[in-house]
XYZ file of C-alpha atoms in Angstrom:
339
model
C 0.000 0.000 0.000
C 1.347 3.437 -0.970
C 0.294 7.104 -1.032
C -1.111 6.785 -4.552
C -3.499 4.007 -3.546
C -4.618 5.953 -0.474
C -5.280 9.026 -2.648
C -7.322 6.969 -5.103
C -9.368 5.326 -2.322
C -10.007 8.716 -0.635
C -10.704 10.535 -3.905
C -7.981 13.160 -3.406
C -4.661 14.090 -4.964
C -1.429 12.390 -3.894
C -0.157 15.752 -2.651
C -3.157 16.035 -0.346
C -2.297 12.704 1.299
C 1.292 13.887 1.664
C 0.140 17.120 3.326
C -2.039 15.176 5.765
C 0.901 12.948 6.706
C 3.499 15.699 6.984
C 1.349 18.553 8.276
C 3.286 20.965 6.050
C 0.094 22.498 4.626
C -3.397 22.999 5.981
C -6.015 20.572 4.705
C -9.726 21.090 5.364
C -10.964 18.992 8.249
C -13.489 16.897 6.203
C -10.821 15.935 3.665
C -8.235 15.271 6.385
C -10.683 13.017 8.222
C -11.461 11.139 4.989
C -7.773 10.522 4.305
C -7.133 9.439 7.903
C -10.072 7.040 7.755
C -8.588 5.359 4.679
C -5.153 5.214 6.326
C -6.648 3.571 9.402
C -8.710 1.156 7.323
C -5.679 0.071 5.326
C -3.355 0.104 8.378
C -0.893 2.189 6.368
C 2.549 2.921 7.782
C 4.869 5.354 5.976
C 7.945 3.689 4.559
C 10.826 4.292 6.950
C 13.251 5.199 4.168
C 10.777 7.648 2.672
C 10.143 9.224 6.063
C 13.876 9.548 6.668
C 14.355 11.168 3.265
C 11.578 13.635 4.027
C 12.995 14.477 7.463
C 16.589 14.576 6.269
C 17.370 11.982 8.927
C 18.009 8.235 8.979
C 16.603 7.750 12.505
C 19.564 5.437 13.034
C 22.434 5.746 15.501
C 25.810 4.118 14.954
C 27.361 2.214 17.860
C 31.058 1.518 17.333
C 32.144 -1.548 19.304
C 35.461 -3.432 19.732
C 36.430 -5.815 16.883
C 34.109 -8.778 16.406
C 37.101 -11.108 16.678
C 37.347 -10.197 20.356
C 34.882 -11.562 22.877
C 32.969 -8.664 24.390
C 32.998 -8.505 28.171
C 29.728 -8.595 30.080
C 30.112 -4.893 30.848
C 30.524 -4.090 27.150
C 27.491 -6.217 26.288
C 25.487 -4.377 28.938
C 26.411 -1.059 27.327
C 25.323 -2.381 23.917
C 21.992 -3.645 25.289
C 21.258 -0.406 27.141
C 22.046 1.724 24.072
C 19.787 -0.384 21.841
C 16.937 -0.220 24.362
C 17.227 3.532 24.920
C 17.389 4.193 21.173
C 14.293 2.062 20.576
C 12.375 4.091 23.163
C 13.255 7.191 21.137
C 12.156 5.459 17.899
C 15.722 5.088 16.606
C 17.469 2.018 15.220
C 21.071 1.133 16.085
C 23.694 0.095 13.540
C 26.575 -1.825 15.151
C 30.006 -1.375 13.637
C 33.289 -2.933 14.832
C 36.437 -0.830 14.708
C 40.146 -1.503 14.838
C 42.481 -3.463 12.581
C 40.679 -4.961 9.600
C 37.446 -3.251 10.639
C 38.563 0.317 9.933
C 36.684 0.278 6.617
C 33.453 -0.452 8.469
C 34.046 2.551 10.719
C 34.847 4.730 7.711
C 31.572 3.740 6.029
C 29.716 4.774 9.179
C 31.504 8.113 9.227
C 31.276 9.042 5.542
C 28.261 7.106 4.273
C 25.628 9.178 6.083
C 23.977 5.964 7.182
C 23.428 7.336 10.687
C 22.427 10.592 12.346
C 25.092 10.280 15.021
C 27.656 7.913 16.511
C 28.350 6.426 19.937
C 31.929 5.275 20.585
C 32.907 2.665 23.202
C 36.245 1.657 24.730
C 37.955 5.028 24.381
C 41.724 5.409 24.338
C 43.534 8.421 25.791
C 44.610 9.278 22.239
C 41.895 7.933 19.948
C 42.103 8.224 16.155
C 38.363 7.520 15.844
C 37.567 10.631 17.868
C 39.869 12.725 15.685
C 38.218 11.362 12.530
C 34.715 12.140 13.774
C 35.740 15.656 14.778
C 36.980 16.194 11.220
C 33.663 15.146 9.672
C 31.337 17.112 11.927
C 29.084 14.087 12.459
C 27.522 14.295 15.948
C 29.061 11.780 18.347
C 29.198 10.904 22.033
C 31.771 8.691 23.740
C 31.299 6.142 26.517
C 34.655 6.869 28.098
C 36.892 9.855 27.415
C 40.224 10.854 25.905
C 43.138 12.503 27.709
C 41.763 15.958 26.817
C 37.960 15.591 26.712
C 36.873 19.102 27.674
C 35.304 20.059 24.322
C 33.618 16.670 23.832
C 30.297 15.039 24.775
C 30.813 11.951 26.937
C 29.703 9.758 29.813
C 32.282 7.895 31.878
C 33.262 6.217 35.148
C 35.719 7.976 37.477
C 38.094 5.026 37.745
C 40.818 7.101 39.400
C 38.587 8.050 42.312
C 36.911 4.652 42.646
C 40.094 2.584 42.738
C 41.599 5.052 45.214
C 38.519 4.591 47.419
C 39.000 0.812 47.279
C 42.616 1.184 48.391
C 41.658 3.520 51.240
C 38.972 1.045 52.331
C 41.547 -1.747 52.499
C 44.036 0.498 54.295
C 41.391 1.361 56.876
C 41.037 -2.385 57.489
C 44.767 -2.627 58.183
C 46.040 -4.008 54.863
C 49.564 -2.855 54.054
C 50.456 -4.992 51.017
C 47.938 -4.635 48.177
C 47.933 -5.721 44.523
C 46.089 -4.197 41.571
C 44.937 -6.402 38.659
C 44.410 -4.322 35.523
C 43.051 -5.208 32.078
C 45.253 -6.808 29.421
C 48.772 -5.662 28.534
C 47.624 -4.950 24.954
C 44.766 -2.700 26.073
C 46.876 -0.727 28.511
C 49.692 -0.353 25.957
C 47.162 0.977 23.446
C 46.201 3.751 25.866
C 42.943 2.288 27.195
C 41.552 5.063 29.389
C 40.075 3.074 32.323
C 43.266 1.020 32.698
C 45.489 4.099 32.919
C 43.156 6.085 35.181
C 42.615 3.140 37.536
C 46.371 2.572 37.803
C 46.854 6.264 38.595
C 44.257 6.059 41.359
C 45.883 2.933 42.773
C 49.395 4.379 42.852
C 48.282 7.711 44.306
C 46.311 6.051 47.116
C 49.101 3.570 47.896
C 51.577 6.458 48.145
C 49.232 8.572 50.253
C 48.673 5.771 52.767
C 52.302 4.605 52.816
C 51.430 1.105 51.554
C 53.295 -1.425 49.460
C 51.514 -1.795 46.126
C 52.154 -3.964 43.085
C 50.232 -4.089 39.825
C 49.816 -6.551 36.976
C 47.991 -6.714 33.655
C 45.664 -9.633 32.992
C 43.703 -10.780 29.920
C 39.918 -10.643 30.202
C 39.281 -14.273 31.088
C 38.914 -16.475 34.146
C 41.915 -18.721 33.482
C 44.148 -15.663 33.166
C 42.785 -14.315 36.440
C 43.671 -17.552 38.198
C 47.198 -17.510 36.785
C 47.678 -13.825 37.515
C 46.735 -14.001 41.170
C 48.806 -17.127 41.661
C 51.852 -15.380 40.196
C 51.278 -12.249 42.249
C 51.158 -14.259 45.469
C 54.251 -16.229 44.495
C 56.216 -13.047 43.741
C 54.759 -11.000 46.604
C 53.772 -13.426 49.375
C 52.949 -10.662 51.871
C 50.032 -9.459 49.731
C 46.767 -9.665 51.690
C 44.331 -7.937 49.334
C 43.686 -7.299 45.664
C 41.880 -4.521 43.807
C 40.721 -5.002 40.216
C 38.793 -3.514 37.302
C 39.012 -6.789 35.373
C 35.605 -8.313 36.107
C 36.116 -11.189 33.638
C 39.103 -12.330 35.707
C 37.091 -12.488 38.947
C 36.037 -16.169 38.668
C 39.689 -17.122 38.200
C 40.764 -14.967 41.129
C 38.196 -16.784 43.240
C 39.462 -20.189 42.072
C 43.064 -19.239 42.823
C 42.169 -18.252 46.372
C 40.171 -21.433 46.926
C 43.035 -23.552 45.580
C 45.441 -21.789 47.953
C 43.081 -22.403 50.882
C 42.662 -18.670 51.525
C 39.228 -17.931 52.957
C 37.735 -14.603 51.867
C 37.770 -12.281 53.735
C 39.295 -13.993 56.805
C 42.682 -14.482 55.115
C 42.453 -12.432 51.915
C 40.339 -9.479 50.746
C 39.122 -8.649 47.234
C 37.495 -5.448 45.958
C 37.297 -3.278 42.839
C 35.021 -1.838 40.166
C 32.585 -4.192 38.425
C 29.076 -4.584 37.074
C 26.631 -5.468 39.840
C 25.980 -9.066 38.727
C 29.703 -9.854 38.712
C 29.965 -8.517 42.252
C 26.946 -10.475 43.448
C 28.121 -13.716 41.793
C 31.506 -13.607 43.522
C 31.771 -15.788 46.635
C 31.431 -14.191 49.043
C 29.705 -11.221 47.347
C 32.228 -8.628 46.224
C 32.713 -5.278 47.924
C 32.794 -3.054 44.856
C 31.791 0.122 43.083
C 28.917 -1.082 40.903
C 29.129 0.278 37.351
C 25.688 1.638 36.313
C 25.904 0.318 32.750
C 22.171 0.566 32.026
C 22.012 4.183 33.155
C 25.169 5.116 31.270
C 23.990 3.621 27.970
C 20.693 5.499 28.239
C 22.509 8.721 29.158
C 24.828 8.373 26.166
C 21.829 8.043 23.839
C 20.152 11.035 25.482
C 23.275 13.139 25.016
C 23.628 12.107 21.380
C 19.998 12.929 20.565
C 20.443 16.308 22.240
C 23.562 16.965 20.177
C 21.786 15.937 16.964
C 18.901 18.295 17.784
C 21.199 21.201 18.693
C 24.548 20.829 16.887
C 25.867 24.124 18.297
C 25.001 23.391 21.927
C 27.922 23.481 24.409
C 29.440 20.088 25.313
C 27.832 18.055 28.078
C 29.636 15.466 30.203
C 28.587 12.976 32.884
C 31.189 11.441 35.197
C 29.938 8.669 37.487
C 31.546 7.883 40.848
C 29.139 5.429 42.513
C 29.685 4.603 46.183
C 31.480 1.438 47.211
C 28.879 -1.226 48.016
C 30.114 -2.940 51.161
C 29.420 -6.649 50.771
C 31.389 -9.553 52.243
C 34.710 -9.882 50.380
C 36.757 -7.438 52.467
C 37.746 -7.706 56.107
C 40.494 -6.823 58.584
C 44.023 -7.798 57.653
C 44.775 -11.345 58.888
C 47.132 -11.621 61.832
C 49.128 -14.352 60.129
C 49.009 -13.718 56.343
C 49.949 -16.454 53.911
């Protein structure tokens, strides 16, 4: 069913049907009601492509994700799900596009092909070529995460520096003097991954402030790597009594390593960090952690992008989250006889 058939059934010109649908010109009420009655009878819905052409919009947002060859973490998947849901509520579709390595052509098509009205970027590096490219094109975009100099950008992010420092101070208040930090993978940190660098800064600053002994290690995003990493840390630094992490995918392995070593949590070893709520609640015992509000952040990123699309000249808006540490059961006083 198309506009021509509606016009024929209603006995009006095609342009009249178009004016009724768009509201660009006044149509007498009797004729408008007749056209609407035919539309309702035929259950007509304007073609999405035609509507987009008329509006000058695609009603589609681009979401640039890590390469498809890499397994997305649960936190990344939560961001994707929340963006898709928030966009749907605003009557927008989402076009997923991987970036990095062999996927740069996909990103370039998003940027230059005018397939989308705006772009959301995930997993931001301190120096990010994708951000520079989008700034060159003028296509509206919002980042989940931020670069080293984000002041003129639109973004939503987690304050990893503050949150990891809070975790260290919490452990220090419990008497822990030897603390380890488990970061994300070596490759991510070397590439300038923002959360990894900011979390490490927070860890080192808090350790120095409290006069503690702190060690740090990078760990791939997987349980087996977490088990190996914690085992190696304890072998190299046997006085360590607590660990802080932002690597939620490594948590099951960290738990296994502690169980294998016969270290009860928190009686003989404490664990804390920044993680999505379900990771924290699945840890045994439940993890004392700053819970990342992934659902809220995805929705906020969409809201910011739609605002930027509507008002391209509006001043930048930024949202930095620093949720409180949820005290659960994985942290306790330093053991009298560590090891």
